[in-house]
CSV table of C-alpha atoms in Angstrom, one decimal:
chain,number,residue,atom,x,y,z
M,1,MET,CA,14.0,-33.5,-15.2
M,2,VAL,CA,16.1,-31.6,-17.9
M,3,SER,CA,19.0,-32.7,-19.5
M,4,GLN,CA,23.2,-31.7,-19.2
M,5,SER,CA,22.2,-30.4,-22.9
M,6,SER,CA,19.5,-27.8,-22.2
M,7,ALA,CA,20.5,-27.3,-19.2
M,8,GLN,CA,23.7,-26.4,-20.8
M,9,THR,CA,21.9,-24.5,-23.7
M,10,LEU,CA,19.8,-22.6,-20.8
M,11,ASN,CA,23.2,-22.2,-18.3
M,12,PRO,CA,25.8,-21.9,-19.8
M,13,ARG,CA,29.2,-21.9,-18.0
M,14,THR,CA,30.8,-18.7,-16.9
M,15,VAL,CA,34.1,-17.3,-18.6
M,16,HIS,CA,35.2,-13.5,-18.0
M,17,ARG,CA,34.6,-13.6,-14.1
M,18,GLU,CA,34.3,-9.5,-12.7
M,19,PHE,CA,36.4,-7.8,-10.2
M,20,PHE,CA,39.3,-10.2,-11.2
M,21,GLY,CA,37.7,-13.1,-10.1
M,22,VAL,CA,37.9,-15.2,-6.7
M,23,PRO,CA,40.9,-12.3,-5.8
M,24,GLY,CA,38.6,-9.6,-6.5
M,25,ALA,CA,35.5,-11.0,-5.0
M,26,LEU,CA,37.1,-11.9,-1.6
M,27,ALA,CA,38.8,-8.3,-1.8
M,28,VAL,CA,35.7,-6.5,-2.5
M,29,MET,CA,34.0,-8.3,0.1
M,30,THR,CA,36.6,-8.1,3.4
M,31,GLY,CA,37.2,-3.9,2.3
M,32,THR,CA,33.7,-3.1,2.3
M,33,VAL,CA,32.7,-4.6,5.6
M,34,SER,CA,35.8,-3.2,6.5
M,35,VAL,CA,35.2,0.4,5.3
M,36,VAL,CA,32.1,0.0,7.4
M,37,PHE,CA,33.7,-0.8,10.6
M,38,VAL,CA,36.7,1.8,10.2
M,39,TRP,CA,34.2,4.0,9.6
M,40,TYR,CA,32.1,4.5,12.8
M,41,PHE,CA,35.7,2.9,14.8
M,42,SER,CA,37.2,7.3,12.9
M,43,CYS,CA,33.6,9.0,12.7
M,44,ASN,CA,31.2,9.5,16.3
M,45,PRO,CA,31.0,10.9,19.6
M,46,GLN,CA,33.1,9.9,21.4
M,47,VAL,CA,36.8,10.4,18.9
M,48,GLY,CA,34.9,13.0,16.3
M,49,CYS,CA,35.4,12.5,12.5
M,50,GLN,CA,38.4,12.5,11.4
M,51,LEU,CA,40.3,9.6,8.6
M,52,PRO,CA,42.9,7.5,10.2
M,53,THR,CA,46.3,8.1,9.8
M,54,THR,CA,48.2,8.1,13.0
M,55,HIS,CA,49.2,4.6,14.4
M,56,GLU,CA,47.2,5.4,17.8
M,57,GLN,CA,44.2,6.0,15.7
M,58,TRP,CA,44.8,2.9,14.0
M,59,THR,CA,45.4,0.7,17.1
M,60,HIS,CA,41.8,2.0,18.5
M,61,ILE,CA,39.9,1.6,15.1
M,62,LEU,CA,40.9,-2.4,15.4
M,63,ARG,CA,40.5,-2.3,20.1
M,64,GLY,CA,36.8,-1.7,18.5
M,65,ALA,CA,36.6,-4.4,16.3
M,66,PHE,CA,37.9,-7.5,18.3
M,67,ASN,CA,36.0,-5.8,21.1
M,68,TYR,CA,33.0,-8.1,19.8
M,69,GLN,CA,31.3,-8.2,23.0
M,70,ASP,CA,30.6,-4.2,22.4
M,71,TYR,CA,28.9,-4.9,18.1
M,72,LEU,CA,27.1,-8.1,19.0
M,73,SER,CA,24.0,-7.8,20.5
M,74,SER,CA,21.4,-10.5,19.7
M,75,THR,CA,18.1,-8.0,20.6
M,76,ALA,CA,19.3,-5.9,17.4
M,77,LEU,CA,19.8,-9.1,15.1
M,78,VAL,CA,16.1,-9.8,16.9
M,79,ALA,CA,15.2,-6.3,15.9
M,80,TYR,CA,16.6,-6.3,12.5
M,81,THR,CA,15.4,-9.6,11.4
M,82,VAL,CA,12.2,-8.2,12.5
M,83,TRP,CA,12.2,-5.1,10.7
M,84,TRP,CA,12.9,-8.2,6.9
M,85,ALA,CA,9.9,-10.0,7.9
M,86,TRP,CA,8.0,-6.9,8.1
M,87,LEU,CA,8.5,-5.8,4.8
M,88,ALA,CA,8.1,-9.8,4.3
M,89,LEU,CA,4.8,-9.4,5.8
M,90,LEU,CA,3.8,-6.2,3.6
M,91,TYR,CA,5.3,-7.5,-0.1
M,92,PHE,CA,2.8,-10.3,0.2
M,93,VAL,CA,-0.2,-8.8,2.0
M,94,LEU,CA,-0.9,-5.4,0.6
M,95,PRO,CA,-2.9,-4.5,-2.7
M,96,GLY,CA,-1.1,-3.5,-6.0
M,97,HIS,CA,-0.2,-4.1,-9.4
M,98,VAL,CA,0.8,-7.1,-10.8
M,99,VAL,CA,3.8,-6.4,-13.5
M,100,GLU,CA,5.7,-9.2,-15.5
M,101,GLY,CA,9.5,-8.3,-15.5
M,102,VAL,CA,11.2,-8.4,-19.1
M,103,GLU,CA,11.1,-11.6,-20.4
M,104,LEU,CA,14.1,-13.8,-19.7
M,105,ARG,CA,16.3,-16.1,-21.4
M,106,ASP,CA,14.1,-19.2,-21.7
M,107,GLY,CA,11.3,-17.2,-22.8
M,108,SER,CA,8.7,-16.9,-20.4
M,109,ARG,CA,8.4,-13.1,-17.6
M,110,LEU,CA,8.1,-13.2,-13.8
M,111,LYS,CA,5.8,-11.2,-12.7
M,112,TYR,CA,5.7,-8.5,-9.4
M,113,PRO,CA,3.5,-6.5,-7.1
M,114,ILE,CA,3.8,-3.0,-6.6
M,115,ASN,CA,3.4,-2.0,-3.9
M,116,GLY,CA,7.1,-0.6,-2.6
M,117,LEU,CA,5.3,3.1,-2.0
M,118,SER,CA,2.1,1.1,0.3
M,119,SER,CA,4.4,-0.7,2.4
M,120,PHE,CA,6.1,3.0,2.9
M,121,PHE,CA,3.0,4.2,3.9
M,122,VAL,CA,2.1,1.8,6.4
M,123,THR,CA,4.9,0.4,7.7
M,124,LEU,CA,5.5,4.9,7.9
M,125,ALA,CA,1.5,4.8,10.1
M,126,VAL,CA,3.5,2.6,12.3
M,127,ALA,CA,6.6,4.6,13.7
M,128,LEU,CA,3.8,7.8,13.5
M,129,ALA,CA,1.7,5.5,15.7
M,130,ALA,CA,5.2,4.3,18.5
M,131,TYR,CA,6.3,8.6,18.1
M,132,THR,CA,2.8,9.5,19.6
M,133,TYR,CA,2.2,6.2,22.1
M,134,TRP,CA,7.0,5.9,22.9
M,135,GLY,CA,7.9,10.0,22.0
M,136,THR,CA,11.1,9.4,21.0
M,137,LEU,CA,12.4,6.8,22.3
M,138,PRO,CA,12.3,4.2,19.7
M,139,PHE,CA,14.0,6.0,17.4
M,140,VAL,CA,17.2,7.7,19.6
M,141,TRP,CA,17.4,4.2,20.2
M,142,VAL,CA,17.7,3.3,16.6
M,143,ALA,CA,20.8,6.6,16.4
M,144,ASP,CA,22.1,5.5,19.9
M,145,HIS,CA,22.4,1.5,18.4
M,146,TYR,CA,23.5,2.2,14.8
M,147,PHE,CA,26.6,0.2,14.5
M,148,GLN,CA,24.8,-2.9,16.4
M,149,LEU,CA,22.0,-2.6,14.2
M,150,ALA,CA,24.5,-2.7,10.7
M,151,VAL,CA,26.7,-5.4,12.4
M,152,SER,CA,23.5,-7.8,12.1
M,153,SER,CA,22.9,-7.0,9.0
M,154,ILE,CA,25.9,-7.9,7.7
M,155,LEU,CA,25.2,-11.1,9.5
M,156,PHE,CA,22.0,-11.5,7.8
M,157,ALA,CA,23.1,-10.1,4.2
M,158,THR,CA,25.4,-13.0,5.0
M,159,ALA,CA,22.9,-15.5,5.5
M,160,GLN,CA,20.7,-14.5,2.4
M,161,ALA,CA,23.7,-15.2,0.8
M,162,LEU,CA,24.9,-18.6,1.6
M,163,PHE,CA,21.1,-19.6,1.6
M,164,VAL,CA,20.8,-17.9,-2.0
M,165,TYR,CA,23.3,-20.1,-2.8
M,166,ALA,CA,22.9,-23.1,-1.4
M,167,TYR,CA,19.4,-23.0,-3.0
M,168,SER,CA,20.4,-22.6,-6.6
M,169,PHE,CA,21.1,-26.3,-6.9
M,170,ARG,CA,18.2,-27.4,-6.2
M,171,SER,CA,17.4,-28.1,-9.4
M,172,SER,CA,18.7,-28.2,-13.0
M,173,SER,CA,16.3,-26.1,-15.0
M,174,VAL,CA,17.1,-23.1,-11.9
M,175,MET,CA,17.8,-19.5,-14.2
M,176,LEU,CA,21.5,-19.0,-13.3
M,177,ALA,CA,23.1,-16.2,-14.1
M,178,LEU,CA,25.4,-15.4,-16.8
M,179,ALA,CA,28.2,-14.1,-15.3
M,180,GLY,CA,27.3,-16.2,-11.8
M,181,ASN,CA,28.2,-20.5,-13.5
M,182,SER,CA,31.8,-20.0,-12.9
M,183,CYS,CA,31.8,-23.5,-11.1
M,184,ASN,CA,34.1,-22.1,-8.4
M,185,PRO,CA,32.3,-21.4,-5.0
M,186,ILE,CA,33.4,-18.3,-3.6
M,187,TYR,CA,33.2,-16.5,-6.8
M,188,ASP,CA,29.2,-17.6,-6.9
M,189,PHE,CA,28.5,-17.2,-3.8
M,190,PHE,CA,30.1,-13.7,-4.5
M,191,ILE,CA,28.2,-12.5,-8.0
M,192,GLY,CA,25.2,-14.6,-7.6
M,193,ARG,CA,24.9,-17.6,-8.8
M,194,GLU,CA,20.8,-17.7,-9.4
M,195,LEU,CA,19.2,-15.2,-11.4
M,196,ASN,CA,16.2,-14.6,-10.0
M,197,PRO,CA,15.8,-16.3,-6.1
M,198,ARG,CA,12.8,-17.1,-5.3
M,199,LEU,CA,11.0,-18.4,-2.3
M,200,GLY,CA,7.0,-19.4,-3.4
M,201,PRO,CA,6.0,-15.6,-4.5
M,202,LEU,CA,8.2,-13.8,-2.9
M,203,ASP,CA,11.0,-13.0,-5.6
M,204,LEU,CA,14.4,-11.8,-2.6
M,205,LYS,CA,16.2,-9.8,-5.2
M,206,TYR,CA,13.7,-7.5,-6.4
M,207,PHE,CA,12.7,-7.4,-2.5
M,208,CYS,CA,15.8,-6.5,-1.1
M,209,GLU,CA,16.6,-4.0,-4.0
M,210,LEU,CA,14.2,-1.4,-3.0
M,211,ARG,CA,12.3,-3.4,1.2
M,212,PRO,CA,15.3,-2.8,4.3
M,213,GLY,CA,17.9,-1.5,2.5
M,214,ILE,CA,15.9,1.4,0.7
M,215,MET,CA,13.5,2.1,4.4
M,216,GLY,CA,16.2,1.3,6.9
M,217,TRP,CA,17.7,4.3,4.5
M,218,VAL,CA,15.0,6.9,5.8
M,219,LEU,CA,14.7,5.2,9.4
M,220,LEU,CA,18.3,6.3,10.1
M,221,ASN,CA,18.4,9.8,8.7
M,222,THR,CA,15.0,10.2,11.1
M,223,SER,CA,16.4,8.8,13.9
M,224,PHE,CA,19.6,10.4,13.7
M,225,ALA,CA,18.1,13.8,13.2
M,226,ILE,CA,15.7,13.7,16.3
M,227,ARG,CA,19.2,12.0,18.3
M,228,GLN,CA,19.9,16.0,17.2
M,229,HIS,CA,16.9,17.2,18.4
M,230,THR,CA,17.3,15.4,21.5
M,231,VAL,CA,20.6,16.6,22.5
M,232,PHE,CA,20.8,20.6,20.8
M,233,ASP,CA,17.6,21.3,21.5
M,234,SER,CA,17.1,22.5,17.5
M,235,VAL,CA,17.8,20.5,13.7
M,236,SER,CA,19.7,22.1,12.6
M,237,ASN,CA,19.8,23.3,8.9
M,238,SER,CA,22.2,21.0,7.2
M,239,MET,CA,20.6,18.3,8.5
M,240,TRP,CA,17.6,19.1,6.9
M,241,LEU,CA,19.8,19.3,3.4
M,242,ALA,CA,21.3,16.1,4.6
M,243,ILE,CA,18.3,14.0,5.0
M,244,VAL,CA,14.8,15.9,3.0
M,245,PRO,CA,16.2,15.2,-0.3
M,246,GLN,CA,17.5,11.9,0.3
M,247,ILE,CA,14.3,11.0,1.8
M,248,ALA,CA,12.8,12.6,-1.5
M,249,TYR,CA,14.4,10.5,-3.3
M,250,CYS,CA,13.9,6.7,-1.7
M,251,VAL,CA,10.2,7.8,-1.8
M,252,ASP,CA,10.8,8.0,-5.7
M,253,THR,CA,12.6,5.3,-6.0
M,254,LEU,CA,8.9,3.7,-4.6
M,255,VAL,CA,6.8,5.9,-6.6
M,256,PHE,CA,8.6,4.5,-9.5
M,257,GLU,CA,8.9,1.2,-8.4
M,258,ARG,CA,8.0,-0.7,-11.7
M,259,ASN,CA,11.4,1.2,-13.5
M,260,VAL,CA,13.4,-1.0,-11.5
M,261,LEU,CA,12.5,-4.1,-13.0
M,262,THR,CA,14.0,-2.7,-16.5
M,263,THR,CA,18.0,-2.3,-14.2
M,264,MET,CA,21.3,-4.3,-14.5
M,265,ASP,CA,20.9,-5.8,-11.0
M,266,ILE,CA,17.8,-7.4,-11.7
M,267,VAL,CA,17.7,-8.4,-15.4
M,268,THR,CA,21.0,-9.1,-15.6
M,269,ASP,CA,23.4,-9.4,-12.0
M,270,GLY,CA,22.5,-12.7,-10.5
M,271,PHE,CA,20.7,-12.9,-6.2
M,272,GLY,CA,24.9,-13.1,-3.7
M,273,TRP,CA,26.8,-11.8,-1.8
M,274,MET,CA,27.5,-8.5,-3.5
M,275,LEU,CA,23.9,-7.3,-3.6
M,276,SER,CA,22.2,-8.4,-0.8
M,277,PHE,CA,25.3,-7.5,1.0
M,278,GLY,CA,24.8,-4.3,-0.7
M,279,ASP,CA,20.3,-3.8,-0.7
M,280,LEU,CA,21.2,-4.5,3.4
M,281,THR,CA,23.6,-2.7,4.7
M,282,TRP,CA,25.8,-1.4,2.5
M,283,VAL,CA,22.3,1.6,1.1
M,284,PRO,CA,21.7,2.3,4.9
M,285,VAL,CA,24.3,2.4,6.7
M,286,MET,CA,27.0,4.4,4.6
M,287,TYR,CA,24.6,6.1,2.4
M,288,SER,CA,23.1,8.1,5.8
M,289,LEU,CA,26.6,9.3,7.0
M,290,GLN,CA,25.8,12.6,6.3
M,291,ALA,CA,22.8,12.4,9.1
M,292,ARG,CA,24.7,10.3,11.4
M,293,PHE,CA,27.3,12.9,12.2
M,294,LEU,CA,25.1,15.6,11.9
M,295,ALA,CA,23.5,13.3,15.2
M,296,PHE,CA,26.4,14.8,17.2
M,297,HIS,CA,28.2,17.1,15.8
M,298,PRO,CA,25.4,20.4,13.6
M,299,VAL,CA,26.8,22.4,11.3
M,300,HIS,CA,24.7,25.9,10.8
M,301,HIS,CA,25.2,27.2,7.2
M,302,SER,CA,24.6,30.5,5.8
M,303,SER,CA,21.2,31.3,4.2
M,304,PRO,CA,22.5,31.8,0.2
M,305,MET,CA,25.2,28.8,1.2
M,306,ALA,CA,22.0,26.5,2.3
M,307,ALA,CA,20.4,28.4,-0.8
M,308,LEU,CA,23.3,27.1,-2.9
M,309,ILE,CA,23.2,23.7,-1.6
M,310,ALA,CA,19.7,23.1,-1.8
M,311,VAL,CA,19.3,24.5,-6.1
M,312,MET,CA,22.0,22.1,-6.5
M,313,ALA,CA,20.0,19.5,-5.0
M,314,VAL,CA,16.5,20.4,-7.0
M,315,ALA,CA,18.7,21.1,-10.2
M,316,SER,CA,20.7,17.1,-10.0
M,317,PHE,CA,17.9,15.3,-8.7
M,318,LEU,CA,15.3,17.1,-11.8
M,319,VAL,CA,18.3,15.1,-14.4
M,320,PHE,CA,18.2,12.0,-12.5
M,321,ARG,CA,14.3,12.2,-12.6
M,322,LEU,CA,13.2,13.2,-15.7
M,323,SER,CA,16.4,11.5,-18.4
M,324,ASN,CA,15.1,7.9,-16.5
M,325,SER,CA,11.4,9.4,-17.2
M,326,GLU,CA,12.6,9.8,-21.0
M,327,LYS,CA,13.7,6.7,-21.0
M,328,ASN,CA,11.3,4.6,-19.2
M,329,ALA,CA,8.2,6.0,-21.3
M,330,PHE,CA,9.7,5.8,-24.4
M,331,ARG,CA,11.2,1.3,-24.3
M,332,THR,CA,6.9,1.5,-23.1
M,333,ASP,CA,5.9,2.9,-25.7
M,334,PRO,CA,7.9,5.3,-28.7
M,335,ASN,CA,4.6,6.6,-29.7
M,336,ASP,CA,4.3,8.2,-26.9
M,337,PRO,CA,3.0,12.6,-27.6
M,338,LYS,CA,5.5,12.4,-24.5
M,339,VAL,CA,9.0,11.4,-26.5
M,340,ARG,CA,7.3,10.9,-30.2
M,341,HIS,CA,9.3,13.7,-31.0
M,342,LEU,CA,12.7,12.4,-30.3
M,343,LYS,CA,15.0,10.4,-32.8
M,344,TYR,CA,16.2,7.6,-32.3
M,345,ILE,CA,18.4,4.6,-34.4
M,346,THR,CA,16.9,1.9,-35.0
M,347,THR,CA,19.7,-1.7,-34.9
M,348,GLU,CA,20.0,-4.3,-36.1
M,349,SER,CA,18.3,-6.7,-33.6
M,350,GLY,CA,15.2,-3.7,-33.8
M,351,SER,CA,16.1,-2.0,-30.2
M,352,LYS,CA,16.0,1.8,-30.6
M,353,LEU,CA,18.9,4.1,-28.9
M,354,LEU,CA,17.6,7.1,-28.3
M,355,VAL,CA,19.7,10.6,-30.0
M,356,SER,CA,18.1,13.7,-29.6
M,357,GLY,CA,16.4,14.7,-26.0
M,358,TRP,CA,18.8,13.7,-22.2
M,359,TRP,CA,20.1,10.9,-24.2
M,360,GLY,CA,21.2,13.5,-26.9
M,361,MET,CA,23.3,15.2,-24.7
M,362,ALA,CA,25.0,12.2,-23.1
M,363,ARG,CA,25.1,8.7,-22.8
M,364,HIS,CA,24.7,7.9,-19.4
M,365,ILE,CA,23.9,11.9,-18.4
M,366,ASN,CA,21.5,10.3,-15.5
M,367,TYR,CA,24.1,9.2,-14.0
M,368,THR,CA,25.5,13.0,-14.3
M,369,GLY,CA,22.3,14.3,-11.7
M,370,ASP,CA,22.6,11.4,-9.4
M,371,TRP,CA,26.2,11.5,-8.8
M,372,PHE,CA,26.6,16.0,-8.5
M,373,PHE,CA,22.5,14.7,-5.9
M,374,GLY,CA,24.6,13.0,-4.3
M,375,LEU,CA,27.5,16.0,-4.0
M,376,ALA,CA,24.5,18.4,-2.5
M,377,GLN,CA,24.5,15.7,0.8
M,378,CYS,CA,27.9,15.8,1.6
M,379,LEU,CA,28.1,19.5,0.8
M,380,ALA,CA,25.4,19.7,3.4
M,381,ALA,CA,27.8,17.8,6.4
M,382,GLY,CA,30.2,20.8,5.8
M,383,PHE,CA,33.4,20.9,5.3
M,384,GLU,CA,35.0,19.6,8.3
M,385,THR,CA,35.6,16.0,7.6
M,386,PRO,CA,36.6,14.7,4.2
M,387,MET,CA,34.8,11.9,6.1
M,388,THR,CA,31.9,12.9,5.2
M,389,TYR,CA,32.6,13.1,1.6
M,390,PHE,CA,32.8,8.9,0.8
M,391,PHE,CA,29.7,8.3,-0.1
M,392,ALA,CA,30.7,11.4,-3.9
M,393,VAL,CA,34.2,9.7,-3.9
M,394,TYR,CA,32.4,5.3,-3.9
M,395,PHE,CA,30.4,6.3,-5.5
M,396,LEU,CA,32.1,8.0,-8.7
M,397,VAL,CA,33.6,4.5,-8.7
M,398,LEU,CA,30.7,2.6,-8.7
M,399,LEU,CA,29.1,4.9,-11.1
M,400,LEU,CA,32.0,4.3,-13.8
M,401,HIS,CA,31.9,1.0,-12.9
M,402,ARG,CA,28.1,0.6,-14.5
M,403,ASN,CA,29.4,3.2,-17.0
M,404,TYR,CA,32.0,0.2,-18.1
M,405,ARG,CA,29.5,-2.0,-17.7
M,406,ASP,CA,26.8,-1.3,-20.0
M,407,GLU,CA,29.1,-0.3,-22.5
M,408,CYS,CA,30.9,-3.3,-22.6
M,409,LYS,CA,27.4,-4.2,-22.8
M,410,CYS,CA,26.6,-2.4,-25.4
M,411,ARG,CA,29.4,-3.1,-27.8
M,412,ASP,CA,28.3,-6.6,-28.0
M,413,LYS,CA,24.9,-6.5,-28.9
M,414,TYR,CA,24.7,-3.6,-30.9
M,415,LYS,CA,28.3,-3.9,-32.5
M,416,LYS,CA,28.6,-1.5,-34.8
M,417,ASP,CA,25.0,-0.1,-34.8
M,418,TRP,CA,27.2,1.4,-31.1
M,419,ILE,CA,30.5,2.8,-32.9
M,420,ARG,CA,27.5,4.7,-35.2
M,421,TYR,CA,25.1,5.8,-31.7
M,422,CYS,CA,28.2,6.6,-29.8
M,423,GLU,CA,29.9,8.7,-33.1
M,424,GLN,CA,26.2,11.3,-32.7
M,425,VAL,CA,26.1,10.7,-29.0
M,426,PRO,CA,29.9,11.4,-28.1
M,427,TYR,CA,29.8,12.2,-24.7
M,428,LEU,CA,29.4,10.3,-21.3
M,429,PHE,CA,28.2,12.7,-18.6
M,430,ILE,CA,28.1,16.1,-19.1
M,431,PRO,CA,28.3,17.6,-22.3
M,432,TYR,CA,31.2,19.2,-24.1
M,433,VAL,CA,33.1,17.7,-21.5
M,434,ILE,CA,33.8,13.2,-21.1
């Protein structure tokens, strides 16, 4: 039994509430779900793909949203549950290195299996077997039932968030997220009360971060490409420009799976509705928007334009990957021959902050590469509708918010050393610009 004073020391009461507290949490939950509905009913083969600006368009959206019989599907819900359970099974049974995460507030370290990439390849093998047996039918079904699956993922993500919120009260020794112990049930349910909810060895936050959503994004993109080929008897160069970089990004994420253990999502954030919905719904459903649009409206780029988009995607991805790899190599071993030439400052806390290499160019140079990489996929969808550029706009807002959180956290942690660091690395995103 943990004493009340020990529990309060381990899990201090949350004072600062992000997103403006309960009103912001409610706004984010209703707003993001609404975006999923609006972008589906405004961008589909029946109505085209235009921003809703007229009374008739909004009437169509509301009528479709209230006509729930068309998208609440027990078949889709079962299919989604089987998808989640299949990947959870692979999490348990596939071999892989077991690594320790960062040190927690109580001095302990959790263990994580690194088998996401092998889970992907086993799932790919099953998909190829399904294609061999049934042809394109399973993938066309996924594309045609996209919205039913999207709604199923919303229901599943919300049920999961309710479960982990209730589960977090099982013991006073449970480690809570510093931002998720406000004692307001709405806010804590949204932001995540428990830091690392686990069912036995299954770490729900770590599992959802990379498995159902990331691999679901690949499945949706592939299904939309197959759907386009089924209807138009070819796959446009715009579809290839959209899905190949995205699939490569997903595979890259799984290749560097252990790097996620040092991210803010795993280290700092609790696992609540925000991450549950973000991982299971938002990533696969909204990030596959370009492929979904191109499935019913192919765009054919000229060779110079296609080459420009491809070069932009490759260059921005290299900025993202090389900068992150440099940072992770330095964190792992500053004396590694690949990074020991880099300059850094040592803070009073003992941490080392890079002031040369990629991280001497800008404090968040990886965000720059990440955003331009996403913009390249938006460009692949052409210029006929602004709706396919939602990802670029949303991702910019997300990265700016992450930057704000990072800057506040580092300013509080490093204090005067952070001021000294900012003087040596004055730019946030783009050297000599901003």
